Coordinates of C-alpha atoms in Angstrom, one line a residue:
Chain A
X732 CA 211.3 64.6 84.5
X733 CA 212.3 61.0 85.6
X734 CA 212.2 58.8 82.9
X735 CA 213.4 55.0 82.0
X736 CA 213.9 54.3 78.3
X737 CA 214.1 50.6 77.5
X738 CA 215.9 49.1 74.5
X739 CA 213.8 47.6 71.6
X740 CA 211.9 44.2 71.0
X741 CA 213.9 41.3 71.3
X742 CA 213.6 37.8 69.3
X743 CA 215.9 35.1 70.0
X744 CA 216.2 31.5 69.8
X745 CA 216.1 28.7 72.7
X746 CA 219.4 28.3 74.4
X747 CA 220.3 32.1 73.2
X748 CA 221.1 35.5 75.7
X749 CA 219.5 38.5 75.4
X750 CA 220.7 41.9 77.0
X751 CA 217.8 44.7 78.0
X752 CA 219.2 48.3 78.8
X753 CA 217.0 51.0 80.6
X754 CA 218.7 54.5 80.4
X755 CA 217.8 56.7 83.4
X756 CA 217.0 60.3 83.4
X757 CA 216.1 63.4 85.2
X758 CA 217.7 61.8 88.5
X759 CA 220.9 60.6 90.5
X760 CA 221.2 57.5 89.1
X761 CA 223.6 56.6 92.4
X762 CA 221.1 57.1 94.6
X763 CA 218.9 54.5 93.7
X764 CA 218.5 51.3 92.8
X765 CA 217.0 49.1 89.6
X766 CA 214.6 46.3 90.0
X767 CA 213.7 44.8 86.8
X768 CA 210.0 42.5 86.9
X769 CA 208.9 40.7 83.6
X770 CA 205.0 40.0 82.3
X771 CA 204.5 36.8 80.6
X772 CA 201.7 37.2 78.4
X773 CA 198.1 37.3 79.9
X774 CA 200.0 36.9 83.0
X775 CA 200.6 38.8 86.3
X776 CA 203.7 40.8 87.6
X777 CA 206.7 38.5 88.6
X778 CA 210.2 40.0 90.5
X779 CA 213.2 39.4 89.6
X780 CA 215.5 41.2 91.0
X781 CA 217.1 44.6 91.9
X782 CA 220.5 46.3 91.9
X783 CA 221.9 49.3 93.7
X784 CA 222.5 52.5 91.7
X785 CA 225.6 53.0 93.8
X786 CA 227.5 50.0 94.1
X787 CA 226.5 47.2 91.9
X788 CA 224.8 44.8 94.9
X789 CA 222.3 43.2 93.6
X790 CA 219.9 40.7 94.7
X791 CA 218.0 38.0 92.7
X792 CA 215.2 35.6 93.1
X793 CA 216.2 32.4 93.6
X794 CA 214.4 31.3 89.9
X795 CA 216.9 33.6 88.2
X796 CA 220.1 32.9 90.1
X797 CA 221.8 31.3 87.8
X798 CA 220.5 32.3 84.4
X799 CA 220.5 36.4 85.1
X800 CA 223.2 39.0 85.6
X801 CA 221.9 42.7 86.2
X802 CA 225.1 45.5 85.9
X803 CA 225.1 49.3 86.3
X804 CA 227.1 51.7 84.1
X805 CA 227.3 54.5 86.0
X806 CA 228.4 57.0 84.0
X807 CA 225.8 56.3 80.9
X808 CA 223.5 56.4 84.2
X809 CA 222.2 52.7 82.3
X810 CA 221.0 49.2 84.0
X811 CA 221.4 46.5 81.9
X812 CA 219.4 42.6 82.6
X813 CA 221.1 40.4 80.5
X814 CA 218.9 36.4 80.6
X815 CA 221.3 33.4 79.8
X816 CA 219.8 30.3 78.0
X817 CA 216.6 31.4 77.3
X818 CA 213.7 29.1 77.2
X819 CA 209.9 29.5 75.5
X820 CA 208.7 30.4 79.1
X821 CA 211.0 33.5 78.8
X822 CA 208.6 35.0 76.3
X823 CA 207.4 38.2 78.4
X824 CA 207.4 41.7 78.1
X825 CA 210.9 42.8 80.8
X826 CA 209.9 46.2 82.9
X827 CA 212.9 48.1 84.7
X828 CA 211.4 50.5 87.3
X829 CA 213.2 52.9 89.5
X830 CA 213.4 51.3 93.0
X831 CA 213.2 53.6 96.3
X832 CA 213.7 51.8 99.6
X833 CA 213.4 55.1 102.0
X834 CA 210.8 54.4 104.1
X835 CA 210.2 51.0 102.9
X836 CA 210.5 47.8 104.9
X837 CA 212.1 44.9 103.2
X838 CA 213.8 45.5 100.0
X839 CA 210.7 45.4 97.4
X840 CA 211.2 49.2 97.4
X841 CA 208.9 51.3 95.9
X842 CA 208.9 51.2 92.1
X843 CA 208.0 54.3 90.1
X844 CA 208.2 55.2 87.4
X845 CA 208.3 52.5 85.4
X846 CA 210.5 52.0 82.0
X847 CA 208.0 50.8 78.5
X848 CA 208.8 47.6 78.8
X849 CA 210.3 45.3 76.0
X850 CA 209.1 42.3 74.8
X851 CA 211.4 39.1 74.7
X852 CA 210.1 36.5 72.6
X853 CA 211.8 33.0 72.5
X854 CA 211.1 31.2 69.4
X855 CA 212.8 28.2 67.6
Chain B
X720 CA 200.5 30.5 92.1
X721 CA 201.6 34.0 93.7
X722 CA 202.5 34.3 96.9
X723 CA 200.5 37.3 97.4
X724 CA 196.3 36.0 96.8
X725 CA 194.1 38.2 95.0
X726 CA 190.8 37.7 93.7
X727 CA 191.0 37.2 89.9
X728 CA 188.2 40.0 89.1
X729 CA 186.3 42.7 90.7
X730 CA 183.6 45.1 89.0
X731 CA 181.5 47.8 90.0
X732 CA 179.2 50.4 88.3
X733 CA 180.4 54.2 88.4
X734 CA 180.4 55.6 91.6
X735 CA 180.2 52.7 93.5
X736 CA 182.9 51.4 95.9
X737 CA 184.8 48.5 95.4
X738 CA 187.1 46.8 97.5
X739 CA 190.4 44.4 96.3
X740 CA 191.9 42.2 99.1
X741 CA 195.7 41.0 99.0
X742 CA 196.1 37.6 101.2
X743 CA 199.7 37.2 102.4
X744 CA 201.2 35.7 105.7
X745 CA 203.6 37.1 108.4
X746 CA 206.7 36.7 106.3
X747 CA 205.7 39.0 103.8
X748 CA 202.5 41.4 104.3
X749 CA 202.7 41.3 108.1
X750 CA 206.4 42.1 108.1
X751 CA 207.4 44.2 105.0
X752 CA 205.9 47.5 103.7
X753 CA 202.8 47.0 101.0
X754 CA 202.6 49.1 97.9
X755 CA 199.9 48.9 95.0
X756 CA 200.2 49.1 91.3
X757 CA 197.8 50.0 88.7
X758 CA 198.1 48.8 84.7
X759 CA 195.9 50.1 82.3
X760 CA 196.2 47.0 79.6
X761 CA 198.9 47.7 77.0
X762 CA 201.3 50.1 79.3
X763 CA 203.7 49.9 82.3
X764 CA 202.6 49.7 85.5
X765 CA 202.3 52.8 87.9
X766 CA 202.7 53.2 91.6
X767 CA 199.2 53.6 93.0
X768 CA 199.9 53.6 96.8
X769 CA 202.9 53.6 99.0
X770 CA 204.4 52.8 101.9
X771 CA 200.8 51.2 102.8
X772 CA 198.5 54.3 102.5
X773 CA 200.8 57.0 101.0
X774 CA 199.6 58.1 97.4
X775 CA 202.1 59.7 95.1
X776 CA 201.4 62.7 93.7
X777 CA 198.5 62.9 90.6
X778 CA 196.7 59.9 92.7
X779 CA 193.5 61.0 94.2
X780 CA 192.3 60.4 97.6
X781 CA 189.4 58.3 96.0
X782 CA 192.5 55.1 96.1
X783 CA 192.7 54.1 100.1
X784 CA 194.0 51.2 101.7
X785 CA 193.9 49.2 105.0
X786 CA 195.5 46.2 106.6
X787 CA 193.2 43.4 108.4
X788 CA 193.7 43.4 112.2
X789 CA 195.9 40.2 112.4
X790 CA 198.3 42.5 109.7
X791 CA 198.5 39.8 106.8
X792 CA 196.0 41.0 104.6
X793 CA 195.8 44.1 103.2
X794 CA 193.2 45.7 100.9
X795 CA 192.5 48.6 98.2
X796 CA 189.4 50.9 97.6
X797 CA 188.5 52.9 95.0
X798 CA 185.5 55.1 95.8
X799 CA 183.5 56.9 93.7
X800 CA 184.5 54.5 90.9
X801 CA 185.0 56.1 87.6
X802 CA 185.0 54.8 84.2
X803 CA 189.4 55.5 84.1
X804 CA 189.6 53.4 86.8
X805 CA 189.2 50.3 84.7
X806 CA 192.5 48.5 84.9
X807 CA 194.7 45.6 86.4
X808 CA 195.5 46.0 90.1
X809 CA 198.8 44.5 91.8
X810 CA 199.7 44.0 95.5
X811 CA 203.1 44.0 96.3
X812 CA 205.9 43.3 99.2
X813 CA 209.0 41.6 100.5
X814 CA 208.7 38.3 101.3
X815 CA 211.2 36.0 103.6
X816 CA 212.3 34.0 101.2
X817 CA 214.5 37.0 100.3
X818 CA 212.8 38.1 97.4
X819 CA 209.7 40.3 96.1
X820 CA 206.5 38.9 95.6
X821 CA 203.5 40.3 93.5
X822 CA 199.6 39.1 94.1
X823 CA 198.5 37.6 90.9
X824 CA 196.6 40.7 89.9
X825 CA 193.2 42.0 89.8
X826 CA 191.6 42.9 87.0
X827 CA 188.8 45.5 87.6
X828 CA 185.6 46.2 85.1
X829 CA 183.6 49.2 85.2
X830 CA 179.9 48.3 84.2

């Protein structure tokens, strides 16, 4: 079946990187892309950006720009969201979710399934 | 603030119908495909409806959806509401500003 499996919690410190992978299964990875959405606690759903399964575009809000870098590696069929100088606000639970833009207008795609999520806690 | 406006809370008793609206504007709801997304606190979210009124497969036909005539709203119902169906609910589309934009979530009760 199609599956994402997330990497494990995640504490780091202000000013520190942190690296989430999401291994894909029970799919061609190529043929899709990866958007990756993060929870703050309590809070709602917030985008972040997506990539392409096939050739490494990606796109990214304009929040993120300059603080996150989303690769591919193909042949571990992997997507990996790595967040540069982390700040308290980071502090959420990060969601990759399988992104399908057939039939779709505009590139939110439709996002299913969904990988478990992993927490990211920044914390002096 | 999201983007995408959604009332804060909705309730309803079993088998009643409720009804969530999503507020958006021409650059994203009246321009871009709208999908739903259900969380059941404590897990991932999952794809409730599609390409604006598709439902993947597993999702009854009790989940509908609509658009308002002027296409910048749209709107989930659940009929027959059932006790399972207790659970955030999430709007979603692409928005101008070249990004993707969530409504701030809905967080249904069953009384």
């Amino acid at each position: 079946q199609v599956q994402l499996v997330q990497s494990g919690t995640e504490v780091k410190k202000p000013g520190a990187s942190v690296r989430v992978s999401c291994k894909a299964s029970g799919y061609i990875f190529t043929s899709y892309g990866i958007t990756w959405v993060r929870q703050a606690p309590g809070q709602g759903l917030e985008w972040m950006g997506w990539i392409s399964g096939y050739n490494g575009n990606t796109k990214y809000a304009q929040k993120f720009q300059d603080r996150v870098i989303m690769t591919t590696e193909t042949a571990t069929t992997t997507a990996y969201m790595e967040v540069r100088r982390l700040r308290s606000d980071d502090t959420a639970v990060y969601y990759c979710a399988r992104a399908t833009m057939q039939g779709q207008r505009g590139f939110m795609g439709r996002l299913d399934p969904w990988g478990q999520g992993t927490l990211v806690t920044v914390s002096s | 603030q999201s983007v995408l406006t959604q009332p804060p809370s909705a309730s309803g008793t079993p088998g009643q119908r409720v009804t969530i609206s999503c507020s958006g504007s021409s650059s994203n709801i009246g321009s871009y495909t709208v999908n739903w997304y259900q969380q059941v606190p404590g897990t991932a979210p999952k794809l409730l409806i599609y390409s604006n009124d598709q439902r993947p497969s597993g999702v009854p036909d009790r989940f509908s959806v609509s658009k308002s005539g002027r296409g910048t709203s749209a709107s989930l119902t659940i009929s027959g509401l059932q006790s399972e169906d207790e659970a955030d609910y999430y709007c979603a589309a692409w928005d101008d500003s070249l990004m993707g934009v969530f409504g701030g979530g809905t967080k249904l009760t069953v009384l």
